[in-house]
Every structure is written in structure tokens, then in C-alpha cells.
mmCIF file of C-alpha atoms in Angstrom:
data_model
loop_
_atom_site.group_PDB
_atom_site.id
_atom_site.type_symbol
_atom_site.label_atom_id
_atom_site.label_comp_id
_atom_site.label_asym_id
_atom_site.label_seq_id
_atom_site.Cartn_x
_atom_site.Cartn_y
_atom_site.Cartn_z
ATOM 1 C CA MET A 1 44.426 29.847 -47.158
ATOM 2 C CA SER A 2 42.381 32.681 -46.257
ATOM 3 C CA GLN A 3 39.064 33.346 -47.876
ATOM 4 C CA THR A 4 38.281 37.079 -49.041
ATOM 5 C CA SER A 5 35.464 38.394 -47.008
ATOM 6 C CA THR A 6 32.420 40.278 -48.768
ATOM 7 C CA ILE A 7 32.135 42.274 -45.524
ATOM 8 C CA THR A 8 31.942 45.983 -46.647
ATOM 9 C CA SER A 9 34.191 48.735 -45.074
ATOM 10 C CA THR A 10 30.962 49.815 -43.382
ATOM 11 C CA PRO A 11 29.526 46.776 -42.439
ATOM 12 C CA THR A 12 26.101 46.471 -40.779
ATOM 13 C CA VAL A 13 26.362 44.480 -37.458
ATOM 14 C CA VAL A 14 23.316 43.187 -35.372
ATOM 15 C CA VAL A 15 24.150 43.216 -31.596
ATOM 16 C CA THR A 16 21.818 41.200 -28.987
ATOM 17 C CA GLY A 17 21.930 42.440 -25.478
ATOM 18 C CA ALA A 18 23.391 45.754 -26.391
ATOM 19 C CA ASN A 19 22.733 47.191 -23.135
ATOM 20 C CA GLY A 20 24.624 44.545 -21.399
ATOM 21 C CA LEU A 21 28.122 44.710 -20.205
ATOM 22 C CA VAL A 22 29.576 42.914 -23.112
ATOM 23 C CA GLY A 23 27.053 43.973 -25.841
ATOM 24 C CA ALA A 24 27.719 47.728 -24.804
ATOM 25 C CA ALA A 25 31.622 47.470 -25.029
ATOM 26 C CA THR A 26 31.096 45.295 -28.379
ATOM 27 C CA CYS A 27 28.934 48.237 -29.979
ATOM 28 C CA ALA A 28 31.701 50.677 -29.060
ATOM 29 C CA ALA A 29 34.142 48.454 -30.522
ATOM 30 C CA LEU A 30 32.386 48.062 -33.446
ATOM 31 C CA ILE A 31 31.686 51.817 -33.939
ATOM 32 C CA GLU A 32 35.474 52.488 -33.412
ATOM 33 C CA ARG A 33 35.942 50.076 -36.572
ATOM 34 C CA GLY A 34 33.335 51.761 -38.998
ATOM 35 C CA ALA A 35 30.634 49.930 -38.352
ATOM 36 C CA HIS A 36 26.907 50.762 -38.316
ATOM 37 C CA VAL A 37 25.285 48.952 -35.342
ATOM 38 C CA ARG A 38 21.902 47.664 -34.919
ATOM 39 C CA ALA A 39 21.525 47.242 -31.112
ATOM 40 C CA VAL A 40 19.067 44.756 -29.826
ATOM 41 C CA VAL A 41 17.491 45.668 -26.579
ATOM 42 C CA ARG A 42 14.049 44.679 -24.877
ATOM 43 C CA ARG A 43 13.606 48.091 -23.212
ATOM 44 C CA ALA A 44 13.275 51.150 -25.382
ATOM 45 C CA GLY A 45 16.033 53.937 -24.535
ATOM 46 C CA THR A 46 18.611 51.485 -23.220
ATOM 47 C CA ALA A 47 20.838 51.188 -26.167
ATOM 48 C CA PRO A 48 24.349 52.861 -25.893
ATOM 49 C CA ALA A 49 24.229 56.327 -27.117
ATOM 50 C CA LEU A 50 26.760 56.303 -29.979
ATOM 51 C CA PRO A 51 26.634 57.889 -33.333
ATOM 52 C CA GLY A 52 26.343 54.654 -35.714
ATOM 53 C CA VAL A 53 24.112 52.845 -33.261
ATOM 54 C CA GLU A 54 20.529 52.230 -34.250
ATOM 55 C CA GLU A 55 18.187 50.999 -31.507
ATOM 56 C CA ARG A 56 15.704 48.181 -32.266
ATOM 57 C CA VAL A 57 13.711 46.706 -29.660
ATOM 58 C CA GLY A 58 11.933 43.149 -29.336
ATOM 59 C CA ASP A 59 12.714 39.655 -28.231
ATOM 60 C CA PHE A 60 15.074 38.434 -30.821
ATOM 61 C CA HIS A 61 13.805 34.844 -30.280
ATOM 62 C CA ASP A 62 10.594 35.638 -32.119
ATOM 63 C CA PRO A 63 11.295 34.438 -35.854
ATOM 64 C CA ASP A 64 9.547 37.219 -37.512
ATOM 65 C CA LEU A 65 11.242 39.798 -35.782
ATOM 66 C CA ALA A 66 14.595 37.943 -35.953
ATOM 67 C CA ALA A 67 14.383 38.193 -39.918
ATOM 68 C CA ARG A 68 13.664 41.874 -39.662
ATOM 69 C CA LEU A 69 16.458 42.464 -37.338
ATOM 70 C CA VAL A 70 18.955 40.465 -39.461
ATOM 71 C CA ALA A 71 17.690 41.644 -43.052
ATOM 72 C CA GLY A 72 20.704 43.255 -44.776
ATOM 73 C CA ALA A 73 23.048 42.806 -42.235
ATOM 74 C CA ASP A 74 26.582 41.638 -42.707
ATOM 75 C CA ALA A 75 26.923 40.218 -39.133
ATOM 76 C CA VAL A 76 25.535 39.337 -35.987
ATOM 77 C CA VAL A 77 26.831 39.271 -32.494
ATOM 78 C CA THR A 78 24.934 37.463 -29.681
ATOM 79 C CA THR A 79 25.822 38.470 -26.236
ATOM 80 C CA VAL A 80 22.520 37.571 -24.341
ATOM 81 C CA HIS A 81 21.995 34.517 -21.565
ATOM 82 C CA PRO A 82 19.924 34.829 -18.658
ATOM 83 C CA MET A 83 22.565 33.535 -16.163
ATOM 84 C CA GLY A 84 21.349 32.866 -12.971
ATOM 85 C CA SER A 85 17.667 32.155 -14.067
ATOM 86 C CA ASP A 86 16.411 28.376 -14.114
ATOM 87 C CA ARG A 87 17.802 25.938 -16.634
ATOM 88 C CA GLU A 88 14.396 26.144 -18.268
ATOM 89 C CA THR A 89 14.451 30.166 -19.122
ATOM 90 C CA GLN A 90 18.313 29.396 -20.065
ATOM 91 C CA HIS A 91 17.577 26.867 -22.354
ATOM 92 C CA ARG A 92 14.580 28.730 -24.085
ATOM 93 C CA ILE A 93 16.205 31.823 -24.427
ATOM 94 C CA GLY A 94 20.044 30.598 -24.870
ATOM 95 C CA VAL A 95 19.712 27.326 -26.780
ATOM 96 C CA GLU A 96 16.227 27.726 -28.572
ATOM 97 C CA GLY A 97 16.476 31.694 -28.927
ATOM 98 C CA THR A 98 19.727 32.021 -30.292
ATOM 99 C CA SER A 99 19.103 29.216 -32.669
ATOM 100 C CA VAL A 100 16.068 31.152 -33.993
ATOM 101 C CA LEU A 101 18.396 34.276 -34.892
ATOM 102 C CA ALA A 102 21.110 31.904 -36.390
ATOM 103 C CA ARG A 103 18.439 30.551 -38.779
ATOM 104 C CA ALA A 104 17.070 33.894 -39.652
ATOM 105 C CA ALA A 105 20.584 35.037 -40.572
ATOM 106 C CA ALA A 106 21.486 32.316 -42.402
ATOM 107 C CA GLY A 107 18.195 32.647 -44.277
ATOM 108 C CA THR A 108 18.673 36.278 -45.140
ATOM 109 C CA GLY A 109 22.414 35.902 -46.417
ATOM 110 C CA VAL A 110 24.146 36.974 -43.406
ATOM 111 C CA GLU A 111 27.778 36.635 -43.915
ATOM 112 C CA ARG A 112 28.949 35.881 -40.103
ATOM 113 C CA PHE A 113 27.330 34.906 -36.750
ATOM 114 C CA VAL A 114 29.511 35.573 -33.881
ATOM 115 C CA HIS A 115 28.347 33.982 -30.684
ATOM 116 C CA VAL A 116 29.816 34.837 -26.837
ATOM 117 C CA SER A 117 29.964 31.636 -25.329
ATOM 118 C CA THR A 118 32.059 30.901 -22.418
ATOM 119 C CA ALA A 119 35.017 28.852 -21.203
ATOM 120 C CA ALA A 120 32.803 27.577 -18.568
ATOM 121 C CA VAL A 121 31.687 24.772 -21.198
ATOM 122 C CA TYR A 122 35.066 23.220 -20.774
ATOM 123 C CA ASP A 123 35.308 20.233 -18.317
ATOM 124 C CA ARG A 124 37.703 22.071 -15.686
ATOM 125 C CA SER A 125 37.774 19.635 -12.740
ATOM 126 C CA PRO A 126 40.889 19.410 -10.407
ATOM 127 C CA GLY A 127 43.551 17.504 -12.608
ATOM 128 C CA VAL A 128 42.248 18.393 -16.017
ATOM 129 C CA GLY A 129 45.044 20.543 -16.820
ATOM 130 C CA ASP A 130 45.182 23.283 -19.532
ATOM 131 C CA VAL A 131 42.023 23.617 -22.060
ATOM 132 C CA ASP A 132 42.403 24.636 -25.512
ATOM 133 C CA GLU A 133 39.343 24.211 -28.197
ATOM 134 C CA GLU A 134 39.821 20.636 -28.362
ATOM 135 C CA ALA A 135 39.272 20.245 -24.379
ATOM 136 C CA ALA A 136 36.418 17.776 -23.229
ATOM 137 C CA LEU A 137 33.440 19.871 -22.443
ATOM 138 C CA VAL A 138 31.127 19.503 -19.308
ATOM 139 C CA GLY A 139 28.810 16.755 -18.706
ATOM 140 C CA ASP A 140 25.080 17.062 -18.148
ATOM 141 C CA ASP A 141 25.714 17.536 -14.300
ATOM 142 C CA GLY A 142 27.954 20.428 -15.226
ATOM 143 C CA GLY A 143 25.321 23.045 -13.638
ATOM 144 C CA ASP A 144 22.769 25.050 -15.808
ATOM 145 C CA TYR A 145 24.896 27.914 -17.120
ATOM 146 C CA PRO A 146 27.831 25.630 -18.531
ATOM 147 C CA VAL A 147 25.386 22.930 -19.624
ATOM 148 C CA THR A 148 23.209 25.497 -21.444
ATOM 149 C CA LYS A 149 26.023 27.202 -22.927
ATOM 150 C CA ARG A 150 27.288 24.174 -24.217
ATOM 151 C CA ASP A 151 24.187 23.232 -25.733
ATOM 152 C CA THR A 152 23.795 26.643 -27.225
ATOM 153 C CA ASP A 153 27.137 26.062 -29.149
ATOM 154 C CA ALA A 154 26.044 22.941 -30.175
ATOM 155 C CA ALA A 155 22.464 24.049 -31.606
ATOM 156 C CA ILE A 156 24.541 27.045 -33.520
ATOM 157 C CA ALA A 157 26.974 24.325 -35.191
ATOM 158 C CA GLN A 158 24.054 22.754 -36.698
ATOM 159 C CA VAL A 159 23.082 26.140 -38.447
ATOM 160 C CA GLU A 160 24.607 26.164 -41.995
ATOM 161 C CA GLY A 161 24.665 28.792 -44.395
ATOM 162 C CA LEU A 162 27.009 31.298 -42.680
ATOM 163 C CA THR A 163 30.449 31.567 -40.962
ATOM 164 C CA ARG A 164 29.772 30.950 -37.387
ATOM 165 C CA VAL A 165 32.694 31.766 -34.604
ATOM 166 C CA LEU A 166 31.910 30.719 -31.054
ATOM 167 C CA VAL A 167 33.989 33.255 -28.688
ATOM 168 C CA ARG A 168 34.764 31.578 -25.473
ATOM 169 C CA PRO A 169 35.995 33.831 -22.488
ATOM 170 C CA PRO A 170 36.526 32.846 -18.759
ATOM 171 C CA ALA A 171 35.975 35.450 -16.261
ATOM 172 C CA ILE A 172 35.293 38.963 -17.650
ATOM 173 C CA LEU A 173 37.106 41.908 -15.688
ATOM 174 C CA GLY A 174 35.809 45.332 -16.207
ATOM 175 C CA ALA A 175 33.933 48.089 -14.779
ATOM 176 C CA GLY A 176 30.300 48.173 -15.010
ATOM 177 C CA ASP A 177 27.003 47.729 -12.616
ATOM 178 C CA SER A 178 26.281 44.410 -14.086
ATOM 179 C CA SER A 179 29.960 43.243 -14.127
ATOM 180 C CA VAL A 180 29.890 39.529 -12.171
ATOM 181 C CA TRP A 181 33.433 39.765 -11.177
ATOM 182 C CA ASN A 182 33.792 43.401 -10.451
ATOM 183 C CA THR A 183 30.579 44.473 -9.249
ATOM 184 C CA LEU A 184 28.115 41.427 -8.112
ATOM 185 C CA ARG A 185 31.203 38.876 -6.680
ATOM 186 C CA PRO A 186 33.079 41.657 -4.553
ATOM 187 C CA ARG A 187 29.218 42.638 -3.274
ATOM 188 C CA ALA A 188 28.770 38.761 -2.263
ATOM 189 C CA ILE A 189 32.478 38.927 -0.673
ATOM 190 C CA ARG A 190 31.645 42.013 1.271
ATOM 191 C CA ASP A 191 28.124 40.884 2.487
ATOM 192 C CA ASP A 192 28.615 37.010 3.084
ATOM 193 C CA GLU A 193 31.634 35.393 4.893
ATOM 194 C CA SER A 194 31.302 32.510 3.254
ATOM 195 C CA ALA A 195 31.938 33.851 -0.173
ATOM 196 C CA ARG A 196 35.295 34.882 1.135
ATOM 197 C CA ARG A 197 36.218 31.058 1.205
ATOM 198 C CA ALA A 198 38.853 30.042 -1.838
ATOM 199 C CA ASN A 199 41.610 27.822 -2.337
ATOM 200 C CA PRO A 200 44.249 30.521 -3.213
ATOM 201 C CA ASP A 201 46.243 28.087 -5.678
ATOM 202 C CA GLN A 202 43.077 27.712 -7.900
ATOM 203 C CA SER A 203 43.408 29.108 -11.181
ATOM 204 C CA PHE A 204 41.501 32.326 -12.211
ATOM 205 C CA ALA A 205 41.310 32.513 -15.958
ATOM 206 C CA TRP A 206 40.146 35.952 -17.224
ATOM 207 C CA VAL A 207 39.964 38.317 -19.955
ATOM 208 C CA HIS A 208 39.394 41.689 -19.793
ATOM 209 C CA LEU A 209 36.202 43.453 -21.285
ATOM 210 C CA ASP A 210 38.058 45.718 -23.812
ATOM 211 C CA ASP A 211 39.836 42.945 -25.225
ATOM 212 C CA LEU A 212 37.067 40.677 -25.644
ATOM 213 C CA ALA A 213 35.359 43.456 -27.245
ATOM 214 C CA ALA A 214 37.792 43.906 -29.393
ATOM 215 C CA MET A 215 38.246 40.317 -30.433
ATOM 216 C CA ILE A 216 34.753 40.426 -31.296
ATOM 217 C CA ALA A 217 34.221 43.375 -33.610
ATOM 218 C CA GLU A 218 37.465 42.242 -35.426
ATOM 219 C CA VAL A 219 35.806 39.017 -36.211
ATOM 220 C CA ALA A 220 32.191 40.436 -36.857
ATOM 221 C CA THR A 221 33.651 43.104 -39.319
ATOM 222 C CA GLY A 222 35.616 40.848 -41.240
ATOM 223 C CA ARG A 223 38.989 41.979 -40.282
ATOM 224 C CA THR A 224 40.016 38.774 -39.158
ATOM 225 C CA GLU A 225 39.637 36.621 -42.504
ATOM 226 C CA ALA A 226 38.097 33.262 -42.773
ATOM 227 C CA GLY A 227 39.602 30.567 -44.469
ATOM 228 C CA ASP A 228 40.220 26.708 -44.378
ATOM 229 C CA ASP A 229 42.405 26.397 -41.219
ATOM 230 C CA PRO A 230 41.030 27.068 -37.854
ATOM 231 C CA GLU A 231 44.189 27.947 -36.424
ATOM 232 C CA GLN A 232 44.486 30.919 -38.749
ATOM 233 C CA GLY A 233 40.698 32.086 -38.579
ATOM 234 C CA PRO A 234 37.555 31.103 -38.605
ATOM 235 C CA VAL A 235 36.752 28.241 -41.045
ATOM 236 C CA ALA A 236 34.500 29.779 -43.887
ATOM 237 C CA GLY A 237 30.875 28.643 -43.833
ATOM 238 C CA GLY A 238 32.048 26.172 -40.618
ATOM 239 C CA CYS A 239 31.565 26.972 -37.104
ATOM 240 C CA THR A 240 34.791 27.532 -34.922
ATOM 241 C CA ALA A 241 35.487 27.946 -31.414
ATOM 242 C CA VAL A 242 38.079 30.463 -30.040
ATOM 243 C CA ASN A 243 39.292 30.925 -26.682
ATOM 244 C CA VAL A 244 40.101 34.400 -25.308
ATOM 245 C CA ALA A 245 42.134 34.686 -22.027
ATOM 246 C CA GLY A 246 44.479 36.824 -20.267
ATOM 247 C CA GLU A 247 47.868 36.128 -18.453
ATOM 248 C CA PRO A 248 48.050 33.507 -16.015
ATOM 249 C CA ALA A 249 46.244 34.085 -12.440
ATOM 250 C CA THR A 250 45.148 32.635 -9.285
ATOM 251 C CA VAL A 251 42.314 32.959 -7.109
ATOM 252 C CA ARG A 252 44.542 34.396 -4.784
ATOM 253 C CA ASP A 253 45.290 37.526 -7.181
ATOM 254 C CA TYR A 254 41.646 38.089 -7.371
ATOM 255 C CA HIS A 255 40.327 37.619 -3.955
ATOM 256 C CA GLU A 256 43.317 39.725 -2.036
ATOM 257 C CA THR A 257 42.247 42.514 -4.287
ATOM 258 C CA VAL A 258 38.720 42.457 -3.671
ATOM 259 C CA THR A 259 39.138 41.701 0.075
ATOM 260 C CA GLY A 260 41.747 44.316 0.332
ATOM 261 C CA ALA A 261 39.762 46.806 -1.416
ATOM 262 C CA LEU A 262 36.659 45.898 0.880
ATOM 263 C CA GLY A 263 38.804 45.712 4.339
ATOM 264 C CA VAL A 264 37.734 42.097 4.859
ATOM 265 C CA GLU A 265 39.745 38.969 5.425
ATOM 266 C CA PRO A 266 40.071 36.147 2.872
ATOM 267 C CA GLN A 267 39.477 32.550 4.299
ATOM 268 C CA TRP A 268 41.422 30.494 2.564
ATOM 269 C CA GLN A 269 41.085 26.723 2.367
ATOM 270 C CA GLU A 270 42.718 23.691 0.981
ATOM 271 C CA GLU A 271 40.456 21.776 -1.528
ATOM 272 C CA PRO A 272 40.743 19.798 -4.649
ATOM 273 C CA ALA A 273 40.887 22.614 -7.496
ATOM 274 C CA TRP A 274 41.650 23.036 -11.114
ATOM 275 C CA THR A 275 45.186 24.542 -11.758
ATOM 276 C CA GLY A 276 45.309 24.652 -15.484
ATOM 277 C CA GLN A 277 44.942 27.633 -17.809
ATOM 278 C CA VAL A 278 42.892 28.531 -20.732
ATOM 279 C CA ARG A 279 44.757 28.529 -23.784
ATOM 280 C CA ALA A 280 44.254 31.318 -26.232
ATOM 281 C CA ASP A 281 46.655 30.170 -28.715
ATOM 282 C CA ARG A 282 44.235 30.102 -31.496
ATOM 283 C CA ALA A 283 43.115 33.525 -30.856
ATOM 284 C CA HIS A 284 46.563 34.993 -30.887
ATOM 285 C CA ARG A 285 47.531 32.987 -34.020
ATOM 286 C CA TRP A 286 44.232 34.958 -35.452
ATOM 287 C CA GLY A 287 46.206 38.268 -34.582
ATOM 288 C CA TRP A 288 44.285 38.743 -31.154
ATOM 289 C CA LYS A 289 46.580 40.221 -28.416
ATOM 290 C CA PRO A 290 45.209 41.250 -25.344
ATOM 291 C CA SER A 291 46.153 45.113 -24.391
ATOM 292 C CA VAL A 292 45.129 44.851 -20.549
ATOM 293 C CA SER A 293 47.794 43.134 -17.777
ATOM 294 C CA LEU A 294 46.576 41.393 -14.887
ATOM 295 C CA ALA A 295 48.097 44.453 -12.847
ATOM 296 C CA ALA A 296 46.123 46.890 -14.926
ATOM 297 C CA ALA A 297 42.850 44.827 -14.668
ATOM 298 C CA LEU A 298 43.320 44.231 -10.886
ATOM 299 C CA ASP A 299 44.145 48.046 -10.350
ATOM 300 C CA GLU A 300 40.798 49.102 -12.019
ATOM 301 C CA LEU A 301 38.772 46.630 -9.889
ATOM 302 C CA ALA A 302 40.308 47.683 -6.693
ATOM 303 C CA ARG A 303 39.778 51.401 -7.580
ATOM 304 C CA GLY A 304 36.117 50.811 -8.589
ATOM 305 C CA LEU A 305 35.873 48.997 -5.491
ATOM 306 C CA ALA A 306 37.331 51.913 -3.278
ATOM 307 C CA ARG A 307 34.806 54.616 -4.380
#
């Protein structure tokens, strides 16, 4: 049974990390759906220059600022996590900071809190197989990024008083200077021969940036209705995880595209690897359908590297 959302036809949505790859795409997707966006950034003048976007500057993990940011908002979208920082920094900003914002949202009557998590929270060891939202999570030895993202999800689940959605994408393909998979990883493959080594049969779970942003915007604006069945939509007043992933692919697909565009040779090696899939059946039942095919995503990647 669905629950009618109280989010208005012109909702106000707070987006943290609005100048980042996912944050900027989410702002654009929200504007397309008629939302007003409060774009939270750390440096003035870096929010997306779009009609309907209002820039707010500051650190959202400050409780007073967090309360001001979310006051009167219908929804909050969090995209910030300092990947690559030490574990202490990732914990402070990801786990503790996101919790501050979630508590502020609950305390000021925000209806929905949408957190961009990651499929890296799942145990994807060799032999595990497919993973859905009920799959086992990584252990404490799973690495700084997966563990702190896992712990951020757990902290959000403890904040009651609003509907929380944990959106879990795998590798995000999409153009951008800060894009891990379209820019940073290819740069490493170009400059570091060891980065060209991979098991070609390992699964490459992915989603395109545009499709991820569309999913986030649909949930944040209330177009995806809440109810009491997580297989049909977010649980009203609860915390619901949802995976978003494109069609099956392998590391061969990705590496051959990158190395071919860069004019270097991949180095294939046999080693134990995860060969399952990130299942997005729940997202499909919510009405999400990816629009970008693997072929189109890889073509965009290759064209960007050839420039």
C-alpha cells in the first residue's frame, strides 16, 4: 500500500556536495522535475549555475548550520563522502557529519532524506554471487571507504522521524573532471602500468550518472511514493536501501575501452574475482528504468579519452 506524499509540486530539496559529479547531476535532475534546490558547497561560486538553484556555503556537519540549511525543506540529498581520505576523516565527515544533517532534517520536519551510498558496502568476495539489498555487508577489514560508507548507512538508519532512502550505485560512468571511472581511473591506467592489470572475467557493475541522478530526483521529489512494502517504494518513516545498476558487464569491457582509447595494452591475469551482479530488481519495481546502455556509456567514455 502506498502513502500519499506531502511533498509539494514545487519541492525544496537540499543537496550537499552540489558541485561534485553526482551532486551537480542531481541538481540538474531535480530542476528538470520542478524542484527548488538549495545547493550546499564549501566554496562560494561553485554551485551549479542553473535557474532554481540557490547556493548555500558551509560545512553541513555543523549542527547550527545544518538546522538552517534544512529548515522548510521537503527533502535532503547527501552526496558527500571524502573518498581517498584516511579512515578518521571519512568517519568524521561521512558517518558523523551525515548523521548531524539527518538529525537536523528530522527535527525540522523534512519528509525525505536520500543518501547516496554505494554498492561497495556489500561483500563481493570471489564466489559470493549476485547481491541484492539483503546481501551480507563487508566486514571491518573491508577497506576504509566501504566500511565508513557501511557505517554511514547504519547511522542514518538510527535517525527516526523521516523517510530515509539509501541509494546504492556501483561504479558510476559519466563524464566529468572528478569522475573516478571516466577520468581518474583512466589517468592511472595511462600513467601506471600496474593499473592495467586485471582479471577480464571479473564483474564490472556500473550505472550511468544520468540514470543515477534521475533515480535520486524521483525519490527526493516524492514521485516515487512511500508505503509499507520496500519492494514497491521507500518504507514511509523507515530506512530503505535500493540498488541502482545497469546491464551486466565485465572488467574486460571497461579495460578494453580505456586502453584502446589511450593506445596502451591491457595486462590480463587470472586471479580469484567476483563474477556476480548487483541486482537492481527493487529499483525496477519502484519504476526506475536505466536509459543509458552499456554500449552508449562506453562510447562516451572512449570519446572523452580520445579528446
